[in-house]
Every structure is written in C-alpha cells, then in structure tokens.
Amino acid sequence: MERGVTSVVRLPPGFRFHPTDEELVVQYLKRKVFSCPLPASIIPDVILARFDPWDLPGGCEEERYFFSLKEAKYPNGNRSNRAARSGYWKATGKDKAIKSPAAGVGQVVGMKKVLVFYRGKPPAGAKTDWVMHEYRLAEPGSRACLFPQRKNSTHSCAMPTGDWVLCRIFKKKRATDTDAEAEGDEAVANHKGMMRFIDFMGERDRDGRHHLPAAACASNSSCLTELSDGCSSSSSGGEESSSRKLPLG
C-alpha cells in the first residue's frame, strides 16, 4: 500500500456510490470532522500532495472520493497548498453553497469548490481533464458545525478533530470521433423522417401560372398560394386580411 492513503473498502459488483452534495457534507464530512461513526467506511484518508490524480487508488474511469486534511501553503497564511506530485490543482469559478432542509430553511451546511488539475508548475502549467470537487463545512461559528449530542452515546461528537475536506475526483470525458459520427447519423435520420417532398411544379392554368396540388398545401400549412385575381380577401367588416398570399407564377 502506498504512503499517504488508508485502505479502500470495495463495493460488491453492481453497487455504486453516488451520494448527493448534501449527503457528502452532512452524512460523511461532518461526521468525519467530529469523529462520529460514518454510514459506511468506504472513503479513505489521503494526502493529496503526494499523488497525481491518475495515481490515486481506485479506477480511473470512476468517480473517487477521499478525505484529506487541508494543508496551509504558508505558515502564517490561510491559503491551501494545491501542489501535487507533478502539477497542481487550480480553483475555477465561485464556490457553491450546500444547503440542507434538515438544518433549517436556507441553512448553509457546507461549500463546494471546483478545481482543475494542471501539469507542471504555476502559472505555466498545462490544463488536463482531471476535475476535483472539494467540500468543506460551513464557517465554524455556524449552527451547521454543531453536532447534536445523543443521550447515552458512547461517542464524543462535541469538538472538531481537524480541518478535513472531502474530495470527489474524476476525469472529464471527451466525445470521441465515433460518438460524433453516431450523433451525426442520428441527426440526419431524424431530419429525413421529418422531410416531406412537395411537387412545386404542379399544374399550369391557361395564363401559364402554377397551382400547387391540394394535398401539398394540406400537408404543409406554411406553403404559399396565389391571390385571387390580384385582390386580397376582405373580412365581413370591410378590413383587409392581415395575411396576404403571394403569387408563385
């Protein structure tokens, strides 16, 4: 087993671990911070600075979840160390607030930060397809950080035990050429299914003007027909019709 990671509990075939943001914060991260029993011991502890995302335990084609202690970049600063073995994680966009109805209306229980992995050293690193969602608890003074004590409980859940975060790491999938061709073929098939062929030649009257077949106009409400002897039809009130029909011939 590599240094910096605890053992991973593998799920039986057919089982998948797909928790919501709220479940990750309330049921897993909060319990981890306060050293309370977890619903299942399937999220290992990892020192992310020792790994590149493709070297982390688990399958590279799946989402992977890890607990990690935040490491300060500078001794007297609040910025986190985002370095890894051969690159670094760079935050993108704004943090998203995670709310839980169980904690109260509009109560924020945690925050989610999105980061992208870059190879090399900042600021000249090369962007990759690896993405991390980093979850942290709400501010320490928030009610969401208070863990309720149960009567006759043998576990102490009163004080946080560390500045833990929960990380979801995955590789963003790109569309392959085969996928693009399949989507293109499907679009062409759908387009052909909607096409209707209309004989625009139709028949000519004595003046040499075209008439569209009645069936064609019945199947296409947007087709144009000619005016009646150069005059527009009028309503019973003497007002000119709002939709004029243009000659085709």
mmCIF file of C-alpha atoms in Angstrom:
data_model
loop_
_atom_site.group_PDB
_atom_site.id
_atom_site.type_symbol
_atom_site.label_atom_id
_atom_site.label_comp_id
_atom_site.label_asym_id
_atom_site.label_seq_id
_atom_site.Cartn_x
_atom_site.Cartn_y
_atom_site.Cartn_z
ATOM 1 C CA MET A 1 0.000 0.000 0.000
ATOM 2 C CA GLU A 2 1.287 3.445 -0.926
ATOM 3 C CA ARG A 3 2.102 6.012 1.691
ATOM 4 C CA GLY A 4 -0.447 8.710 2.388
ATOM 5 C CA VAL A 5 -3.594 6.656 1.852
ATOM 6 C CA THR A 6 -5.639 4.339 4.050
ATOM 7 C CA SER A 7 -7.244 1.134 2.856
ATOM 8 C CA VAL A 8 -10.191 1.304 0.461
ATOM 9 C CA VAL A 9 -13.322 -0.766 1.006
ATOM 10 C CA ARG A 10 -14.540 -2.047 -2.358
ATOM 11 C CA LEU A 11 -18.269 -2.272 -3.045
ATOM 12 C CA PRO A 12 -19.750 -5.553 -4.319
ATOM 13 C CA PRO A 13 -20.372 -5.815 -8.087
ATOM 14 C CA GLY A 14 -23.479 -3.892 -9.106
ATOM 15 C CA PHE A 15 -23.311 -1.420 -6.227
ATOM 16 C CA ARG A 16 -22.464 2.210 -6.889
ATOM 17 C CA PHE A 17 -21.664 5.061 -4.527
ATOM 18 C CA HIS A 18 -23.437 8.171 -5.835
ATOM 19 C CA PRO A 19 -24.228 10.478 -2.891
ATOM 20 C CA THR A 20 -25.632 13.982 -3.315
ATOM 21 C CA ASP A 21 -23.699 17.102 -2.294
ATOM 22 C CA GLU A 22 -25.829 17.403 0.834
ATOM 23 C CA GLU A 23 -25.227 13.760 1.794
ATOM 24 C CA LEU A 24 -21.480 14.116 1.327
ATOM 25 C CA VAL A 25 -21.363 17.149 3.623
ATOM 26 C CA VAL A 26 -23.865 16.108 6.318
ATOM 27 C CA GLN A 27 -23.551 12.325 6.439
ATOM 28 C CA TYR A 28 -19.842 11.929 5.728
ATOM 29 C CA LEU A 29 -17.733 15.094 6.059
ATOM 30 C CA LYS A 30 -19.466 16.403 9.172
ATOM 31 C CA ARG A 31 -19.208 13.033 10.883
ATOM 32 C CA LYS A 32 -15.545 12.775 9.906
ATOM 33 C CA VAL A 33 -14.756 16.213 11.319
ATOM 34 C CA PHE A 34 -16.442 15.390 14.635
ATOM 35 C CA SER A 35 -15.112 11.801 14.819
ATOM 36 C CA CYS A 36 -18.588 10.282 14.744
ATOM 37 C CA PRO A 37 -19.448 6.906 13.149
ATOM 38 C CA LEU A 38 -19.799 7.062 9.368
ATOM 39 C CA PRO A 39 -22.680 5.412 7.467
ATOM 40 C CA ALA A 40 -20.065 3.242 5.717
ATOM 41 C CA SER A 41 -16.270 3.166 5.812
ATOM 42 C CA ILE A 42 -15.758 3.490 2.065
ATOM 43 C CA ILE A 43 -13.977 6.881 1.829
ATOM 44 C CA PRO A 44 -10.238 6.619 2.581
ATOM 45 C CA ASP A 45 -7.933 9.296 4.012
ATOM 46 C CA VAL A 46 -5.417 10.657 1.504
ATOM 47 C CA ILE A 47 -2.587 13.183 1.495
ATOM 48 C CA LEU A 48 -3.354 14.680 -1.909
ATOM 49 C CA ALA A 49 0.009 16.452 -2.225
ATOM 50 C CA ARG A 50 1.685 13.041 -2.625
ATOM 51 C CA PHE A 51 -0.392 11.935 -5.599
ATOM 52 C CA ASP A 52 -1.258 12.858 -9.137
ATOM 53 C CA PRO A 53 -4.966 12.250 -9.832
ATOM 54 C CA TRP A 54 -4.287 9.241 -12.092
ATOM 55 C CA ASP A 55 -2.210 7.585 -9.368
ATOM 56 C CA LEU A 56 -4.892 7.752 -6.681
ATOM 57 C CA PRO A 57 -6.381 4.420 -5.591
ATOM 58 C CA GLY A 58 -9.459 3.247 -7.460
ATOM 59 C CA GLY A 59 -10.409 3.003 -11.118
ATOM 60 C CA CYS A 60 -9.535 5.999 -13.290
ATOM 61 C CA GLU A 61 -12.842 5.658 -15.160
ATOM 62 C CA GLU A 62 -14.890 6.126 -11.993
ATOM 63 C CA GLU A 63 -15.527 8.932 -9.530
ATOM 64 C CA ARG A 64 -13.331 8.555 -6.456
ATOM 65 C CA TYR A 65 -13.887 10.029 -3.004
ATOM 66 C CA PHE A 66 -11.273 10.911 -0.388
ATOM 67 C CA PHE A 67 -10.938 12.645 2.942
ATOM 68 C CA SER A 68 -7.957 14.971 3.197
ATOM 69 C CA LEU A 69 -6.626 17.385 5.794
ATOM 70 C CA LYS A 70 -6.177 20.910 4.476
ATOM 71 C CA GLU A 71 -2.540 21.924 4.352
ATOM 72 C CA ALA A 72 -1.570 25.607 4.557
ATOM 73 C CA LYS A 73 0.609 26.893 1.728
ATOM 74 C CA TYR A 74 2.386 29.349 4.044
ATOM 75 C CA PRO A 75 2.946 29.032 7.820
ATOM 76 C CA ASN A 76 1.081 32.247 8.647
ATOM 77 C CA GLY A 77 -1.478 32.239 5.824
ATOM 78 C CA ASN A 78 -4.922 30.848 5.088
ATOM 79 C CA ARG A 79 -4.259 29.733 1.501
ATOM 80 C CA SER A 80 -4.336 25.976 0.940
ATOM 81 C CA ASN A 81 -1.487 24.055 -0.600
ATOM 82 C CA ARG A 82 -2.700 22.848 -4.018
ATOM 83 C CA ALA A 83 0.524 21.215 -5.167
ATOM 84 C CA ALA A 84 0.695 17.574 -6.268
ATOM 85 C CA ARG A 85 3.485 15.260 -7.402
ATOM 86 C CA SER A 86 3.809 16.575 -10.978
ATOM 87 C CA GLY A 87 1.396 19.506 -11.055
ATOM 88 C CA TYR A 88 -1.166 21.470 -9.087
ATOM 89 C CA TRP A 89 -4.898 21.967 -8.615
ATOM 90 C CA LYS A 90 -6.308 25.328 -9.689
ATOM 91 C CA ALA A 91 -9.671 26.639 -8.474
ATOM 92 C CA THR A 92 -12.190 27.739 -11.087
ATOM 93 C CA GLY A 93 -15.439 29.686 -10.726
ATOM 94 C CA LYS A 94 -17.165 30.608 -7.493
ATOM 95 C CA ASP A 95 -17.754 28.347 -4.520
ATOM 96 C CA LYS A 96 -21.243 26.843 -4.318
ATOM 97 C CA ALA A 97 -23.203 26.842 -1.068
ATOM 98 C CA ILE A 98 -24.600 23.459 0.004
ATOM 99 C CA LYS A 99 -27.909 23.694 1.862
ATOM 100 C CA SER A 100 -29.821 21.113 3.872
ATOM 101 C CA PRO A 101 -33.577 21.326 4.618
ATOM 102 C CA ALA A 102 -32.982 19.318 7.784
ATOM 103 C CA ALA A 103 -30.746 22.072 9.174
ATOM 104 C CA GLY A 104 -33.377 24.773 8.674
ATOM 105 C CA VAL A 105 -34.711 26.918 5.850
ATOM 106 C CA GLY A 106 -31.828 28.336 3.840
ATOM 107 C CA GLN A 107 -29.253 26.916 6.262
ATOM 108 C CA VAL A 108 -25.852 26.522 4.589
ATOM 109 C CA VAL A 109 -24.112 23.365 5.815
ATOM 110 C CA GLY A 110 -21.071 23.436 3.554
ATOM 111 C CA MET A 111 -19.341 24.817 0.474
ATOM 112 C CA LYS A 112 -18.183 23.176 -2.766
ATOM 113 C CA LYS A 113 -15.118 24.356 -4.684
ATOM 114 C CA VAL A 114 -14.329 23.157 -8.222
ATOM 115 C CA LEU A 115 -10.671 22.669 -9.170
ATOM 116 C CA VAL A 116 -8.876 21.532 -12.342
ATOM 117 C CA PHE A 117 -5.528 19.748 -12.416
ATOM 118 C CA TYR A 118 -2.587 21.284 -14.327
ATOM 119 C CA ARG A 119 0.681 19.536 -15.197
ATOM 120 C CA GLY A 120 3.856 21.455 -14.479
ATOM 121 C CA LYS A 121 4.448 24.475 -12.283
ATOM 122 C CA PRO A 122 2.218 27.543 -11.969
ATOM 123 C CA PRO A 123 1.408 29.694 -13.764
ATOM 124 C CA ALA A 124 2.599 27.896 -16.919
ATOM 125 C CA GLY A 125 1.022 24.509 -16.294
ATOM 126 C CA ALA A 126 -0.824 22.521 -18.953
ATOM 127 C CA LYS A 127 -4.525 22.001 -18.270
ATOM 128 C CA THR A 128 -5.798 18.414 -18.039
ATOM 129 C CA ASP A 129 -9.232 16.764 -17.957
ATOM 130 C CA TRP A 130 -8.979 15.918 -14.246
ATOM 131 C CA VAL A 131 -11.520 17.687 -12.020
ATOM 132 C CA MET A 132 -11.944 17.826 -8.246
ATOM 133 C CA HIS A 133 -14.967 18.895 -6.200
ATOM 134 C CA GLU A 134 -13.744 19.890 -2.765
ATOM 135 C CA TYR A 135 -16.332 20.018 0.025
ATOM 136 C CA ARG A 136 -15.782 21.813 3.320
ATOM 137 C CA LEU A 137 -18.058 22.517 6.264
ATOM 138 C CA ALA A 138 -19.664 25.895 6.831
ATOM 139 C CA GLU A 139 -17.901 28.514 8.932
ATOM 140 C CA PRO A 140 -17.022 27.348 12.468
ATOM 141 C CA GLY A 141 -19.498 29.741 14.085
ATOM 142 C CA SER A 142 -22.419 28.352 12.063
ATOM 143 C CA ARG A 143 -25.125 26.142 13.597
ATOM 144 C CA ALA A 144 -24.345 23.615 10.881
ATOM 145 C CA CYS A 145 -20.999 22.930 12.569
ATOM 146 C CA LEU A 146 -22.627 21.934 15.853
ATOM 147 C CA PHE A 147 -23.116 18.190 16.107
ATOM 148 C CA PRO A 148 -26.108 17.217 18.274
ATOM 149 C CA GLN A 149 -25.279 15.021 21.243
ATOM 150 C CA ARG A 150 -27.391 11.904 21.700
ATOM 151 C CA LYS A 151 -28.325 10.610 25.112
ATOM 152 C CA ASN A 152 -26.371 7.569 26.312
ATOM 153 C CA SER A 153 -23.977 7.977 23.372
ATOM 154 C CA THR A 154 -20.523 6.450 23.809
ATOM 155 C CA HIS A 155 -19.023 8.675 21.101
ATOM 156 C CA SER A 156 -17.775 12.189 21.701
ATOM 157 C CA CYS A 157 -19.001 14.429 18.869
ATOM 158 C CA ALA A 158 -18.682 17.830 20.505
ATOM 159 C CA MET A 159 -15.411 19.208 19.105
ATOM 160 C CA PRO A 160 -13.953 19.060 15.584
ATOM 161 C CA THR A 161 -10.820 16.925 15.284
ATOM 162 C CA GLY A 162 -9.206 18.561 12.248
ATOM 163 C CA ASP A 163 -9.641 20.760 9.197
ATOM 164 C CA TRP A 164 -10.917 17.966 6.978
ATOM 165 C CA VAL A 165 -12.259 18.311 3.441
ATOM 166 C CA LEU A 166 -13.989 15.716 1.279
ATOM 167 C CA CYS A 167 -12.838 15.442 -2.342
ATOM 168 C CA ARG A 168 -14.625 13.952 -5.346
ATOM 169 C CA ILE A 169 -12.117 13.395 -8.176
ATOM 170 C CA PHE A 170 -12.939 12.298 -11.718
ATOM 171 C CA LYS A 171 -11.735 12.624 -15.303
ATOM 172 C CA LYS A 172 -13.932 14.659 -17.601
ATOM 173 C CA LYS A 173 -14.934 12.613 -20.629
ATOM 174 C CA ARG A 174 -14.414 13.889 -24.156
ATOM 175 C CA ALA A 175 -16.603 12.965 -27.118
ATOM 176 C CA THR A 176 -14.793 10.536 -29.442
ATOM 177 C CA ASP A 177 -14.941 10.614 -33.241
ATOM 178 C CA THR A 178 -17.155 7.510 -33.188
ATOM 179 C CA ASP A 179 -19.617 9.226 -30.831
ATOM 180 C CA ALA A 180 -19.679 12.311 -33.054
ATOM 181 C CA GLU A 181 -20.333 10.223 -36.185
ATOM 182 C CA ALA A 182 -23.147 8.331 -34.444
ATOM 183 C CA GLU A 183 -24.763 11.585 -33.335
ATOM 184 C CA GLY A 184 -24.442 12.956 -36.876
ATOM 185 C CA ASP A 185 -26.050 9.860 -38.424
ATOM 186 C CA GLU A 186 -28.908 10.043 -35.921
ATOM 187 C CA ALA A 187 -29.491 13.725 -36.705
ATOM 188 C CA VAL A 188 -29.602 13.001 -40.465
ATOM 189 C CA ALA A 189 -32.050 10.125 -39.913
ATOM 190 C CA ASN A 190 -34.333 12.335 -37.823
ATOM 191 C CA HIS A 191 -34.158 15.088 -40.436
ATOM 192 C CA LYS A 192 -35.082 12.689 -43.217
ATOM 193 C CA GLY A 193 -38.005 11.433 -41.188
ATOM 194 C CA MET A 194 -39.402 14.950 -40.963
ATOM 195 C CA MET A 195 -38.873 15.856 -44.655
ATOM 196 C CA ARG A 196 -41.887 15.990 -46.964
ATOM 197 C CA PHE A 197 -41.445 16.283 -50.739
ATOM 198 C CA ILE A 198 -43.817 18.675 -52.455
ATOM 199 C CA ASP A 199 -44.270 18.973 -56.205
ATOM 200 C CA PHE A 200 -43.790 22.693 -56.652
ATOM 201 C CA MET A 201 -44.239 22.384 -60.419
ATOM 202 C CA GLY A 202 -47.858 21.385 -60.001
ATOM 203 C CA GLU A 203 -50.129 22.269 -62.904
ATOM 204 C CA ARG A 204 -50.401 25.403 -65.007
ATOM 205 C CA ASP A 205 -53.624 27.266 -65.748
ATOM 206 C CA ARG A 206 -54.491 28.933 -69.041
ATOM 207 C CA ASP A 207 -52.435 32.029 -68.095
ATOM 208 C CA GLY A 208 -49.342 29.864 -67.521
ATOM 209 C CA ARG A 209 -49.342 30.286 -63.740
ATOM 210 C CA HIS A 210 -48.561 27.437 -61.308
ATOM 211 C CA HIS A 211 -51.083 25.826 -58.990
ATOM 212 C CA LEU A 212 -49.875 23.755 -56.003
ATOM 213 C CA PRO A 213 -51.624 20.403 -55.508
ATOM 214 C CA ALA A 214 -54.233 20.493 -52.763
ATOM 215 C CA ALA A 215 -52.546 17.601 -50.952
ATOM 216 C CA ALA A 216 -49.306 19.553 -50.737
ATOM 217 C CA CYS A 217 -50.948 22.537 -49.047
ATOM 218 C CA ALA A 218 -52.828 20.258 -46.689
ATOM 219 C CA SER A 219 -49.563 18.681 -45.525
ATOM 220 C CA ASN A 220 -47.699 21.974 -45.163
ATOM 221 C CA SER A 221 -49.581 24.847 -43.568
ATOM 222 C CA SER A 222 -46.802 27.307 -44.418
ATOM 223 C CA CYS A 223 -46.985 26.852 -48.213
ATOM 224 C CA LEU A 224 -47.938 29.907 -50.328
ATOM 225 C CA THR A 225 -50.828 30.180 -52.797
ATOM 226 C CA GLU A 226 -51.724 32.881 -55.272
ATOM 227 C CA LEU A 227 -54.025 35.831 -54.848
ATOM 228 C CA SER A 228 -57.477 35.761 -56.349
ATOM 229 C CA ASP A 229 -57.329 37.938 -59.489
ATOM 230 C CA GLY A 230 -54.885 40.425 -57.885
ATOM 231 C CA CYS A 231 -57.205 41.284 -54.986
ATOM 232 C CA SER A 232 -56.850 40.316 -51.313
ATOM 233 C CA SER A 233 -59.739 38.747 -49.458
ATOM 234 C CA SER A 234 -61.545 41.015 -47.014
ATOM 235 C CA SER A 235 -63.339 40.329 -43.790
ATOM 236 C CA SER A 236 -67.034 40.878 -43.388
ATOM 237 C CA GLY A 237 -66.337 44.221 -41.744
ATOM 238 C CA GLY A 238 -64.508 45.507 -44.827
ATOM 239 C CA GLU A 239 -60.995 45.275 -43.232
ATOM 240 C CA GLU A 240 -58.179 43.863 -45.310
ATOM 241 C CA SER A 241 -56.945 40.417 -44.255
ATOM 242 C CA SER A 242 -53.783 40.537 -42.169
ATOM 243 C CA SER A 243 -52.200 37.606 -44.055
ATOM 244 C CA ARG A 244 -51.626 38.275 -47.761
ATOM 245 C CA LYS A 245 -50.899 35.430 -50.143
ATOM 246 C CA LEU A 246 -48.204 35.935 -52.782
ATOM 247 C CA PRO A 247 -48.292 34.627 -56.387
ATOM 248 C CA LEU A 248 -45.962 31.803 -57.213
ATOM 249 C CA GLY A 249 -46.011 32.167 -61.001
#
